[in-house]
Amino acid sequence: EKGGYASFMLKEIAEQPKAVADTLLGRIDEAGQLTLDEVRIPASVLREVDKVVIVACGTAYHAGMIAKYAIEHWTRVPCETELASEFRYRDPILDQGTLVIAISQSGETMDTLMALRHAREQGARVLAICNTNGSTIPRESDAVLYTHAGPEVAVASTKAFLTQLVACYLVALYLGQVRGTKWGDEVGSVIRELSAIGAQVEEVLETMEPVRELARSLAGCGTVLFLGRHVGYPVALEGALKLKELAYMHAEGFAAGELKHGPIALVEDGLPVVVVVPSPRGRSVLHDKIVSNIQEIRARGARTIVIAERGDEAVRPYADHLVEIPPTPVLLQPLVATVPLQVFACELATVRGNEVDQPRNLAKSVTVE
Ligand code: F6R
């Protein structure tokens, strides 16, 4: 069943290029336009949407955080992403102009389900992004865009996360397309970039031995910090979550801009800090800021583990360990930048003797509150 892999998690990490490709399959016509026939919310309704609210838990929530950057950039519609467990106990302001996107691998997560019920009661339309056919969340939604990751057995989500991201990008582009925003005309080119990602994930997977080696060298560490900016911030949170749940290590993700507002006090000699660096092309100001963050933490003794685009020479002098990833457009980088963090956590869990597929205290789908 594990196809020769030591764990389902390793198998599922390896399946990511295919999962990404499968989630794109059949959703683009010959003219390079999106044909999301499953999204049975009429275009006329989508044109009237004045707010998008994304609700999800855990890893799916991190996908939703990344989606916010893409949706606001490509569609100019305000978007909020909220933990389903917080959303449902607030008194959120929703109406018929609100599009709620519920992201869930299992389609059975109780908090996400209750959040979408609450949203529908207020008249909002709900679109589910889900990996499990016929599960409760898509059944109770107005429409569903299925991710085609295939069954995910390991408790820690990997391939489902990458496909959730792809589905979020598709929804964002589709909204741009039906609303005729400037990015609506760019759908074809973004789709081409998305279609290239599978091969880039494959490339990352082939170069992971140094990451595994590094992970083994950190088996005795108590804490690992993760920093990122922009879409790299949710990636940092995801890297920290994977490490907590699999390696049972104390791990925290921060927005790099918050360092000076507190977290930098945690930095001491030898502390491993993983930094996700945005592309040096594109928004160079983001890149420059993170380079100074790396300098700041290194000056205080941090052991810097830098995930950066191949050819990014500016970070090299400050990286104790450099993990190179292929160049991607800024917004799509999480699809490749997350992969080394999954491998890192999986390897650390293994050397620490943990049960990789079944971490203690966790269940694959959280159907209780
Ligand atoms: C982490 C993980 C969980 C799930 C969360 C939501 O690796 O798997 O954080 O992402 O429980 O589950 P779904 O997506 O099934 O709603």
mmCIF file of C-alpha atoms and ligand atoms in Angstrom:
data_model
loop_
_atom_site.group_PDB
_atom_site.id
_atom_site.type_symbol
_atom_site.label_atom_id
_atom_site.label_comp_id
_atom_site.label_asym_id
_atom_site.label_seq_id
_atom_site.Cartn_x
_atom_site.Cartn_y
_atom_site.Cartn_z
ATOM 1 C CA GLU A 1 0.000 0.000 0.000
ATOM 2 C CA LYS A 2 2.816 2.348 0.802
ATOM 3 C CA GLY A 3 4.303 1.597 -2.599
ATOM 4 C CA GLY A 4 7.771 0.927 -1.226
ATOM 5 C CA TYR A 5 7.889 4.064 0.929
ATOM 6 C CA ALA A 6 8.623 3.853 4.645
ATOM 7 C CA SER A 7 5.466 5.826 5.449
ATOM 8 C CA PHE A 8 2.303 7.109 3.823
ATOM 9 C CA MET A 9 3.577 10.581 4.472
ATOM 10 C CA LEU A 10 6.688 10.015 2.358
ATOM 11 C CA LYS A 11 4.549 8.487 -0.360
ATOM 12 C CA GLU A 12 2.156 11.422 -0.288
ATOM 13 C CA ILE A 13 4.987 13.957 -0.371
ATOM 14 C CA ALA A 14 6.319 12.178 -3.464
ATOM 15 C CA GLU A 15 2.880 12.208 -5.090
ATOM 16 C CA GLN A 16 2.643 15.989 -5.006
ATOM 17 C CA PRO A 17 3.700 16.721 -8.603
ATOM 18 C CA LYS A 18 0.929 14.435 -9.835
ATOM 19 C CA ALA A 19 -1.609 15.774 -7.336
ATOM 20 C CA VAL A 20 -0.933 19.323 -8.523
ATOM 21 C CA ALA A 21 -1.211 18.335 -12.189
ATOM 22 C CA ASP A 22 -4.413 16.355 -11.569
ATOM 23 C CA THR A 23 -6.027 19.315 -9.841
ATOM 24 C CA LEU A 24 -5.403 21.466 -12.929
ATOM 25 C CA LEU A 25 -6.595 18.790 -15.335
ATOM 26 C CA GLY A 26 -9.688 19.541 -17.407
ATOM 27 C CA ARG A 27 -10.181 22.964 -15.923
ATOM 28 C CA ILE A 28 -8.643 25.008 -18.714
ATOM 29 C CA ASP A 29 -10.014 25.221 -22.247
ATOM 30 C CA GLU A 30 -8.025 25.557 -25.449
ATOM 31 C CA ALA A 31 -8.226 29.329 -25.335
ATOM 32 C CA GLY A 32 -6.509 29.253 -21.934
ATOM 33 C CA GLN A 33 -9.683 30.282 -20.115
ATOM 34 C CA LEU A 34 -10.880 28.557 -16.963
ATOM 35 C CA THR A 35 -13.929 26.345 -17.246
ATOM 36 C CA LEU A 36 -14.884 25.599 -13.673
ATOM 37 C CA ASP A 37 -18.198 23.977 -14.563
ATOM 38 C CA GLU A 38 -18.526 22.543 -11.079
ATOM 39 C CA VAL A 39 -18.735 26.011 -9.624
ATOM 40 C CA ARG A 40 -22.446 26.295 -10.054
ATOM 41 C CA ILE A 41 -22.657 29.775 -8.649
ATOM 42 C CA PRO A 42 -23.816 31.879 -11.625
ATOM 43 C CA ALA A 43 -21.298 34.334 -13.065
ATOM 44 C CA SER A 44 -23.873 37.085 -12.449
ATOM 45 C CA VAL A 45 -23.720 36.308 -8.718
ATOM 46 C CA LEU A 46 -19.913 36.142 -8.694
ATOM 47 C CA ARG A 47 -19.780 39.556 -10.373
ATOM 48 C CA GLU A 48 -21.791 41.004 -7.480
ATOM 49 C CA VAL A 49 -19.583 39.527 -4.746
ATOM 50 C CA ASP A 50 -18.184 42.343 -2.624
ATOM 51 C CA LYS A 51 -16.322 40.319 -0.026
ATOM 52 C CA VAL A 52 -14.685 36.916 0.194
ATOM 53 C CA VAL A 53 -14.349 35.149 3.535
ATOM 54 C CA ILE A 54 -12.280 31.984 3.763
ATOM 55 C CA VAL A 55 -12.830 29.603 6.676
ATOM 56 C CA ALA A 56 -10.742 26.535 7.482
ATOM 57 C CA CYS A 57 -8.685 24.841 10.201
ATOM 58 C CA GLY A 58 -5.033 23.859 10.532
ATOM 59 C CA THR A 59 -3.151 23.308 7.317
ATOM 60 C CA ALA A 60 -6.227 24.168 5.236
ATOM 61 C CA TYR A 61 -6.297 27.516 7.049
ATOM 62 C CA HIS A 62 -2.725 28.160 5.929
ATOM 63 C CA ALA A 63 -3.824 27.498 2.327
ATOM 64 C CA GLY A 64 -6.602 30.020 2.916
ATOM 65 C CA MET A 65 -4.142 32.600 4.238
ATOM 66 C CA ILE A 66 -2.136 32.285 1.028
ATOM 67 C CA ALA A 67 -5.323 32.493 -1.040
ATOM 68 C CA LYS A 68 -6.047 35.912 0.435
ATOM 69 C CA TYR A 69 -2.927 37.366 -1.208
ATOM 70 C CA ALA A 70 -3.904 35.927 -4.595
ATOM 71 C CA ILE A 71 -7.595 36.848 -4.407
ATOM 72 C CA GLU A 72 -7.000 40.446 -3.427
ATOM 73 C CA HIS A 73 -4.203 40.886 -5.973
ATOM 74 C CA TRP A 74 -5.994 39.276 -8.886
ATOM 75 C CA THR A 75 -9.590 40.298 -8.250
ATOM 76 C CA ARG A 76 -9.397 43.441 -6.079
ATOM 77 C CA VAL A 77 -12.190 42.000 -3.920
ATOM 78 C CA PRO A 78 -11.530 42.319 -0.165
ATOM 79 C CA CYS A 79 -10.788 38.927 1.349
ATOM 80 C CA GLU A 80 -10.477 37.757 4.937
ATOM 81 C CA THR A 81 -9.249 34.383 6.080
ATOM 82 C CA GLU A 82 -10.365 33.154 9.445
ATOM 83 C CA LEU A 83 -10.047 30.071 11.591
ATOM 84 C CA ALA A 84 -13.401 28.330 11.382
ATOM 85 C CA SER A 85 -13.410 27.836 15.149
ATOM 86 C CA GLU A 86 -13.139 31.605 15.710
ATOM 87 C CA PHE A 87 -15.449 32.658 12.914
ATOM 88 C CA ARG A 88 -18.385 30.580 14.110
ATOM 89 C CA TYR A 89 -18.375 31.984 17.614
ATOM 90 C CA ARG A 90 -18.083 35.617 16.547
ATOM 91 C CA ASP A 91 -20.899 37.568 15.070
ATOM 92 C CA PRO A 92 -19.421 37.918 11.574
ATOM 93 C CA ILE A 93 -20.939 40.393 9.126
ATOM 94 C CA LEU A 94 -22.115 38.501 6.077
ATOM 95 C CA ASP A 95 -24.783 38.967 3.458
ATOM 96 C CA GLN A 96 -25.745 37.869 -0.034
ATOM 97 C CA GLY A 97 -22.758 39.698 -1.456
ATOM 98 C CA THR A 98 -20.350 37.577 0.566
ATOM 99 C CA LEU A 99 -18.672 34.559 -0.963
ATOM 100 C CA VAL A 100 -17.528 32.153 1.738
ATOM 101 C CA ILE A 101 -14.896 29.614 0.753
ATOM 102 C CA ALA A 102 -14.634 26.614 3.076
ATOM 103 C CA ILE A 103 -11.427 24.639 2.620
ATOM 104 C CA SER A 104 -11.252 21.087 3.952
ATOM 105 C CA GLN A 105 -9.378 17.968 2.907
ATOM 106 C CA SER A 106 -11.735 15.583 4.673
ATOM 107 C CA GLY A 107 -14.928 17.559 4.189
ATOM 108 C CA GLU A 108 -15.917 16.504 7.704
ATOM 109 C CA THR A 109 -14.180 18.996 10.007
ATOM 110 C CA MET A 110 -16.833 20.051 12.505
ATOM 111 C CA ASP A 111 -15.744 23.654 13.002
ATOM 112 C CA THR A 112 -15.549 24.291 9.255
ATOM 113 C CA LEU A 113 -18.946 22.687 8.748
ATOM 114 C CA MET A 114 -20.533 24.787 11.487
ATOM 115 C CA ALA A 115 -18.915 27.934 10.047
ATOM 116 C CA LEU A 116 -20.402 27.292 6.627
ATOM 117 C CA ARG A 117 -23.832 26.564 8.089
ATOM 118 C CA HIS A 118 -23.656 29.833 9.935
ATOM 119 C CA ALA A 119 -22.635 31.635 6.721
ATOM 120 C CA ARG A 120 -25.498 30.163 4.708
ATOM 121 C CA GLU A 121 -27.994 31.148 7.378
ATOM 122 C CA GLN A 122 -26.886 34.752 6.830
ATOM 123 C CA GLY A 123 -27.502 34.462 3.079
ATOM 124 C CA ALA A 124 -23.881 34.102 1.967
ATOM 125 C CA ARG A 125 -22.956 31.740 -0.876
ATOM 126 C CA VAL A 126 -20.577 28.984 0.094
ATOM 127 C CA LEU A 127 -18.006 27.399 -2.172
ATOM 128 C CA ALA A 128 -16.209 24.349 -0.778
ATOM 129 C CA ILE A 129 -12.678 23.343 -1.731
ATOM 130 C CA CYS A 130 -12.526 19.716 -0.735
ATOM 131 C CA ASN A 131 -10.621 16.498 -1.393
ATOM 132 C CA THR A 132 -13.282 13.968 -0.412
ATOM 133 C CA ASN A 133 -16.104 13.274 -2.819
ATOM 134 C CA GLY A 134 -19.560 13.396 -1.350
ATOM 135 C CA SER A 135 -18.425 14.401 2.139
ATOM 136 C CA THR A 136 -20.559 16.642 4.329
ATOM 137 C CA ILE A 137 -18.963 20.034 3.635
ATOM 138 C CA PRO A 138 -19.388 19.914 -0.157
ATOM 139 C CA ARG A 139 -22.884 18.452 0.252
ATOM 140 C CA GLU A 140 -23.924 21.429 2.340
ATOM 141 C CA SER A 141 -22.275 24.043 0.117
ATOM 142 C CA ASP A 142 -23.683 25.886 -2.904
ATOM 143 C CA ALA A 143 -20.807 24.628 -5.026
ATOM 144 C CA VAL A 144 -17.631 22.636 -4.735
ATOM 145 C CA LEU A 145 -14.264 22.606 -6.428
ATOM 146 C CA TYR A 146 -12.672 19.244 -5.715
ATOM 147 C CA THR A 147 -8.949 18.932 -5.243
ATOM 148 C CA HIS A 148 -7.635 15.822 -6.949
ATOM 149 C CA ALA A 149 -4.968 14.810 -4.460
ATOM 150 C CA GLY A 150 -6.298 11.267 -4.149
ATOM 151 C CA PRO A 151 -6.760 9.716 -0.715
ATOM 152 C CA GLU A 152 -4.506 11.231 1.942
ATOM 153 C CA VAL A 153 -3.797 8.636 4.616
ATOM 154 C CA ALA A 154 -1.049 10.212 6.745
ATOM 155 C CA VAL A 155 -2.523 12.404 9.447
ATOM 156 C CA ALA A 156 -0.224 15.294 8.518
ATOM 157 C CA SER A 157 -1.520 16.984 5.411
ATOM 158 C CA THR A 158 0.946 17.363 2.513
ATOM 159 C CA LYS A 159 -0.377 16.721 -0.987
ATOM 160 C CA ALA A 160 -3.838 17.923 0.011
ATOM 161 C CA PHE A 161 -2.291 21.255 1.020
ATOM 162 C CA LEU A 162 -0.597 21.765 -2.344
ATOM 163 C CA THR A 163 -3.808 20.939 -4.184
ATOM 164 C CA GLN A 164 -5.790 23.272 -1.912
ATOM 165 C CA LEU A 165 -3.409 26.011 -3.001
ATOM 166 C CA VAL A 166 -3.921 25.151 -6.667
ATOM 167 C CA ALA A 167 -7.702 25.193 -6.177
ATOM 168 C CA CYS A 168 -7.480 28.566 -4.421
ATOM 169 C CA TYR A 169 -5.441 30.027 -7.279
ATOM 170 C CA LEU A 170 -8.016 28.667 -9.745
ATOM 171 C CA VAL A 171 -10.889 30.227 -7.810
ATOM 172 C CA ALA A 172 -9.042 33.544 -7.614
ATOM 173 C CA LEU A 173 -8.338 33.527 -11.359
ATOM 174 C CA TYR A 174 -11.901 32.475 -12.111
ATOM 175 C CA LEU A 175 -13.241 35.365 -10.074
ATOM 176 C CA GLY A 176 -10.910 37.663 -12.011
ATOM 177 C CA GLN A 177 -12.084 36.131 -15.271
ATOM 178 C CA VAL A 178 -15.832 36.488 -14.659
ATOM 179 C CA ARG A 179 -15.440 39.938 -13.186
ATOM 180 C CA GLY A 180 -13.251 41.094 -16.082
ATOM 181 C CA THR A 181 -10.428 42.485 -13.937
ATOM 182 C CA LYS A 182 -7.068 43.201 -15.509
ATOM 183 C CA TRP A 183 -5.878 39.847 -14.269
ATOM 184 C CA GLY A 184 -8.818 38.174 -15.960
ATOM 185 C CA ASP A 185 -6.886 38.696 -19.197
ATOM 186 C CA GLU A 186 -3.776 37.140 -17.706
ATOM 187 C CA VAL A 187 -5.474 33.873 -16.792
ATOM 188 C CA GLY A 188 -3.742 32.023 -19.610
ATOM 189 C CA SER A 189 -0.265 33.073 -18.565
ATOM 190 C CA VAL A 190 -0.796 32.334 -14.859
ATOM 191 C CA ILE A 191 -2.210 28.935 -15.804
ATOM 192 C CA ARG A 192 0.927 28.228 -17.819
ATOM 193 C CA GLU A 193 3.020 29.126 -14.778
ATOM 194 C CA LEU A 194 0.849 26.905 -12.582
ATOM 195 C CA SER A 195 1.205 24.058 -15.059
ATOM 196 C CA ALA A 196 4.990 24.290 -14.756
ATOM 197 C CA ILE A 197 4.889 23.909 -10.968
ATOM 198 C CA GLY A 198 4.521 20.122 -10.914
ATOM 199 C CA ALA A 199 7.929 19.694 -12.564
ATOM 200 C CA GLN A 200 9.431 22.232 -10.161
ATOM 201 C CA VAL A 201 8.072 20.333 -7.149
ATOM 202 C CA GLU A 202 9.656 17.225 -8.648
ATOM 203 C CA GLU A 203 12.955 19.102 -8.902
ATOM 204 C CA VAL A 204 12.718 20.091 -5.232
ATOM 205 C CA LEU A 205 12.001 16.490 -4.245
ATOM 206 C CA GLU A 206 15.109 15.317 -6.050
ATOM 207 C CA THR A 207 17.366 17.661 -4.083
ATOM 208 C CA MET A 208 16.177 16.927 -0.538
ATOM 209 C CA GLU A 209 19.076 14.836 0.789
ATOM 210 C CA PRO A 210 20.867 17.853 2.363
ATOM 211 C CA VAL A 211 17.579 18.833 4.057
ATOM 212 C CA ARG A 212 17.229 15.345 5.532
ATOM 213 C CA GLU A 213 20.830 15.467 6.692
ATOM 214 C CA LEU A 214 20.247 18.854 8.304
ATOM 215 C CA ALA A 215 17.096 17.555 10.019
ATOM 216 C CA ARG A 216 19.041 14.640 11.491
ATOM 217 C CA SER A 217 21.614 17.055 12.895
ATOM 218 C CA LEU A 218 18.859 18.967 14.715
ATOM 219 C CA ALA A 219 17.249 15.980 16.436
ATOM 220 C CA GLY A 220 18.351 17.196 19.858
ATOM 221 C CA CYS A 221 17.057 20.775 19.505
ATOM 222 C CA GLY A 222 14.259 22.049 21.690
ATOM 223 C CA THR A 223 12.924 24.860 19.519
ATOM 224 C CA VAL A 224 12.874 25.819 15.865
ATOM 225 C CA LEU A 225 11.570 29.179 14.625
ATOM 226 C CA PHE A 226 10.169 29.885 11.158
ATOM 227 C CA LEU A 227 10.020 33.298 9.516
ATOM 228 C CA GLY A 228 8.430 34.538 6.331
ATOM 229 C CA ARG A 229 6.872 37.566 4.712
ATOM 230 C CA HIS A 230 3.910 37.949 2.358
ATOM 231 C CA VAL A 231 2.922 34.453 1.135
ATOM 232 C CA GLY A 232 6.039 33.139 2.862
ATOM 233 C CA TYR A 233 4.440 33.941 6.207
ATOM 234 C CA PRO A 234 1.736 31.254 5.999
ATOM 235 C CA VAL A 235 4.428 28.916 4.631
ATOM 236 C CA ALA A 236 6.417 29.583 7.810
ATOM 237 C CA LEU A 237 3.313 28.795 9.905
ATOM 238 C CA GLU A 238 2.822 25.576 7.962
ATOM 239 C CA GLY A 239 6.469 24.572 8.474
ATOM 240 C CA ALA A 240 6.079 25.130 12.207
ATOM 241 C CA LEU A 241 2.799 23.198 12.363
ATOM 242 C CA LYS A 242 4.337 20.222 10.563
ATOM 243 C CA LEU A 243 7.241 20.184 13.015
ATOM 244 C CA LYS A 244 4.968 20.367 16.062
ATOM 245 C CA GLU A 245 2.622 17.637 14.975
ATOM 246 C CA LEU A 246 5.242 15.226 13.638
ATOM 247 C CA ALA A 247 8.437 15.839 15.609
ATOM 248 C CA TYR A 248 6.710 17.024 18.830
ATOM 249 C CA MET A 249 9.129 19.930 18.926
ATOM 250 C CA HIS A 250 8.424 23.455 19.973
ATOM 251 C CA ALA A 251 8.102 25.374 16.717
ATOM 252 C CA GLU A 252 6.742 28.835 16.044
ATOM 253 C CA GLY A 253 6.121 30.673 12.812
ATOM 254 C CA PHE A 254 6.294 34.464 12.642
ATOM 255 C CA ALA A 255 5.827 37.208 10.121
ATOM 256 C CA ALA A 256 9.396 38.454 9.749
ATOM 257 C CA GLY A 257 8.225 42.044 10.191
ATOM 258 C CA GLU A 258 7.097 41.148 13.714
ATOM 259 C CA LEU A 259 10.577 40.125 14.863
ATOM 260 C CA LYS A 260 11.310 43.453 16.471
ATOM 261 C CA HIS A 261 7.946 43.460 18.212
ATOM 262 C CA GLY A 262 8.899 40.568 20.444
ATOM 263 C CA PRO A 263 10.039 37.298 18.899
ATOM 264 C CA ILE A 264 13.641 38.409 18.360
ATOM 265 C CA ALA A 265 14.073 38.128 22.137
ATOM 266 C CA LEU A 266 13.861 34.356 21.671
ATOM 267 C CA VAL A 267 16.937 34.270 19.457
ATOM 268 C CA GLU A 268 19.973 32.926 21.225
ATOM 269 C CA ASP A 269 23.171 31.234 20.260
ATOM 270 C CA GLY A 270 22.635 28.210 18.059
ATOM 271 C CA LEU A 271 18.842 28.532 17.744
ATOM 272 C CA PRO A 272 17.763 27.113 14.367
ATOM 273 C CA VAL A 273 15.655 29.630 12.432
ATOM 274 C CA VAL A 274 14.142 28.700 9.084
ATOM 275 C CA VAL A 275 13.587 31.693 6.812
ATOM 276 C CA VAL A 276 11.422 31.567 3.699
ATOM 277 C CA VAL A 277 12.797 34.149 1.265
ATOM 278 C CA PRO A 278 10.579 35.663 -1.429
ATOM 279 C CA SER A 279 11.808 35.885 -4.980
ATOM 280 C CA PRO A 280 14.462 38.578 -5.538
ATOM 281 C CA ARG A 281 12.653 39.371 -8.771
ATOM 282 C CA GLY A 282 9.155 40.773 -8.510
ATOM 283 C CA ARG A 283 8.763 42.778 -5.338
ATOM 284 C CA SER A 284 12.362 43.387 -4.476
ATOM 285 C CA VAL A 285 11.477 45.449 -1.399
ATOM 286 C CA LEU A 286 10.108 42.295 0.233
ATOM 287 C CA HIS A 287 13.311 40.489 -0.556
ATOM 288 C CA ASP A 288 15.540 43.254 0.807
ATOM 289 C CA LYS A 289 13.577 43.343 4.046
ATOM 290 C CA ILE A 290 13.988 39.665 4.646
ATOM 291 C CA VAL A 291 17.706 39.781 3.902
ATOM 292 C CA SER A 292 18.072 42.321 6.713
ATOM 293 C CA ASN A 293 15.956 40.115 8.982
ATOM 294 C CA ILE A 294 18.338 37.222 8.323
ATOM 295 C CA GLN A 295 21.309 39.474 9.136
ATOM 296 C CA GLU A 296 19.614 40.607 12.361
ATOM 297 C CA ILE A 297 18.952 37.128 13.692
ATOM 298 C CA ARG A 298 22.330 35.828 12.612
ATOM 299 C CA ALA A 299 24.085 38.672 14.436
ATOM 300 C CA ARG A 300 22.329 37.361 17.562
ATOM 301 C CA GLY A 301 23.620 33.840 17.080
ATOM 302 C CA ALA A 302 20.811 32.140 15.171
ATOM 303 C CA ARG A 303 21.688 29.190 12.988
ATOM 304 C CA THR A 304 20.014 30.293 9.754
ATOM 305 C CA ILE A 305 18.321 27.803 7.465
ATOM 306 C CA VAL A 306 17.418 29.788 4.390
ATOM 307 C CA ILE A 307 14.957 28.664 1.742
ATOM 308 C CA ALA A 308 15.588 30.843 -1.287
ATOM 309 C CA GLU A 309 15.268 30.911 -5.013
ATOM 310 C CA ARG A 310 18.137 29.393 -6.966
ATOM 311 C CA GLY A 311 20.568 32.131 -7.934
ATOM 312 C CA ASP A 312 19.648 34.412 -5.042
ATOM 313 C CA GLU A 313 23.199 35.455 -4.186
ATOM 314 C CA ALA A 314 22.204 38.156 -1.696
ATOM 315 C CA VAL A 315 21.194 35.629 0.981
ATOM 316 C CA ARG A 316 24.146 33.289 0.566
ATOM 317 C CA PRO A 317 26.577 35.096 2.946
ATOM 318 C CA TYR A 318 24.033 34.915 5.796
ATOM 319 C CA ALA A 319 22.798 31.363 5.294
ATOM 320 C CA ASP A 320 24.309 28.676 7.499
ATOM 321 C CA HIS A 321 22.258 26.249 5.433
ATOM 322 C CA LEU A 322 20.907 27.234 2.043
ATOM 323 C CA VAL A 323 18.015 25.301 0.532
ATOM 324 C CA GLU A 324 17.549 26.329 -3.087
ATOM 325 C CA ILE A 325 14.161 26.162 -4.779
ATOM 326 C CA PRO A 326 13.314 26.824 -8.440
ATOM 327 C CA PRO A 327 12.241 30.335 -9.470
ATOM 328 C CA THR A 328 8.463 30.839 -9.500
ATOM 329 C CA PRO A 329 6.171 33.858 -9.650
ATOM 330 C CA VAL A 330 5.927 35.483 -6.196
ATOM 331 C CA LEU A 331 2.352 34.381 -5.474
ATOM 332 C CA LEU A 332 2.959 30.761 -6.493
ATOM 333 C CA GLN A 333 6.118 30.249 -4.429
ATOM 334 C CA PRO A 334 4.342 28.440 -1.547
ATOM 335 C CA LEU A 335 3.809 25.454 -3.865
ATOM 336 C CA VAL A 336 7.550 24.836 -3.966
ATOM 337 C CA ALA A 337 8.713 26.461 -0.700
ATOM 338 C CA THR A 338 6.513 24.234 1.490
ATOM 339 C CA VAL A 339 7.999 20.990 0.194
ATOM 340 C CA PRO A 340 11.403 21.199 1.956
ATOM 341 C CA LEU A 341 9.565 21.991 5.208
ATOM 342 C CA GLN A 342 7.469 18.832 4.883
ATOM 343 C CA VAL A 343 10.581 16.745 4.237
ATOM 344 C CA PHE A 344 12.364 18.444 7.151
ATOM 345 C CA ALA A 345 9.557 17.657 9.618
ATOM 346 C CA CYS A 346 9.107 14.113 8.353
ATOM 347 C CA GLU A 347 12.811 13.348 8.737
ATOM 348 C CA LEU A 348 13.013 14.917 12.199
ATOM 349 C CA ALA A 349 10.019 12.863 13.302
ATOM 350 C CA THR A 350 11.677 9.732 11.984
ATOM 351 C CA VAL A 351 15.015 10.277 13.717
ATOM 352 C CA ARG A 352 13.215 11.090 16.937
ATOM 353 C CA GLY A 353 11.494 7.723 16.671
ATOM 354 C CA ASN A 354 7.986 9.086 16.222
ATOM 355 C CA GLU A 355 5.137 7.440 14.404
ATOM 356 C CA VAL A 356 5.139 9.559 11.231
ATOM 357 C CA ASP A 357 1.727 8.607 9.868
ATOM 358 C CA GLN A 358 -0.077 8.594 13.195
ATOM 359 C CA PRO A 359 1.258 11.358 15.439
ATOM 360 C CA ARG A 360 0.198 11.079 19.056
ATOM 361 C CA ASN A 361 -3.067 12.733 20.111
ATOM 362 C CA LEU A 362 -4.135 13.576 16.546
ATOM 363 C CA ALA A 363 -6.902 12.292 14.288
ATOM 364 C CA LYS A 364 -7.104 12.559 10.506
ATOM 365 C CA SER A 365 -10.434 14.269 10.578
ATOM 366 C CA VAL A 366 -11.623 16.305 13.492
ATOM 367 C CA THR A 367 -15.349 15.658 13.635
ATOM 368 C CA VAL A 368 -15.737 16.756 17.229
ATOM 369 C CA GLU A 369 -15.584 20.239 18.679
HETATM 370 C C1 F6R B 1 -2.112 19.257 9.713
HETATM 371 C C2 F6R B 1 -3.468 18.781 9.451
HETATM 372 C C3 F6R B 1 -4.615 19.468 10.083
HETATM 373 C C4 F6R B 1 -5.784 19.628 9.097
HETATM 374 C C5 F6R B 1 -7.014 20.218 9.788
HETATM 375 C C6 F6R B 1 -8.155 20.469 8.823
HETATM 376 O O1 F6R B 1 -1.161 18.545 9.014
HETATM 377 O O2 F6R B 1 -3.644 17.845 8.714
HETATM 378 O O3 F6R B 1 -4.245 20.717 10.592
HETATM 379 O O4 F6R B 1 -5.363 20.450 8.042
HETATM 380 O O5 F6R B 1 -7.434 19.342 10.797
HETATM 381 O O6 F6R B 1 -8.596 19.279 8.235
HETATM 382 P P1 F6R B 1 -9.509 19.275 6.971
HETATM 383 O O7 F6R B 1 -8.721 19.856 5.840
HETATM 384 O O8 F6R B 1 -9.863 17.840 6.730
HETATM 385 O O9 F6R B 1 -10.709 20.125 7.278
#
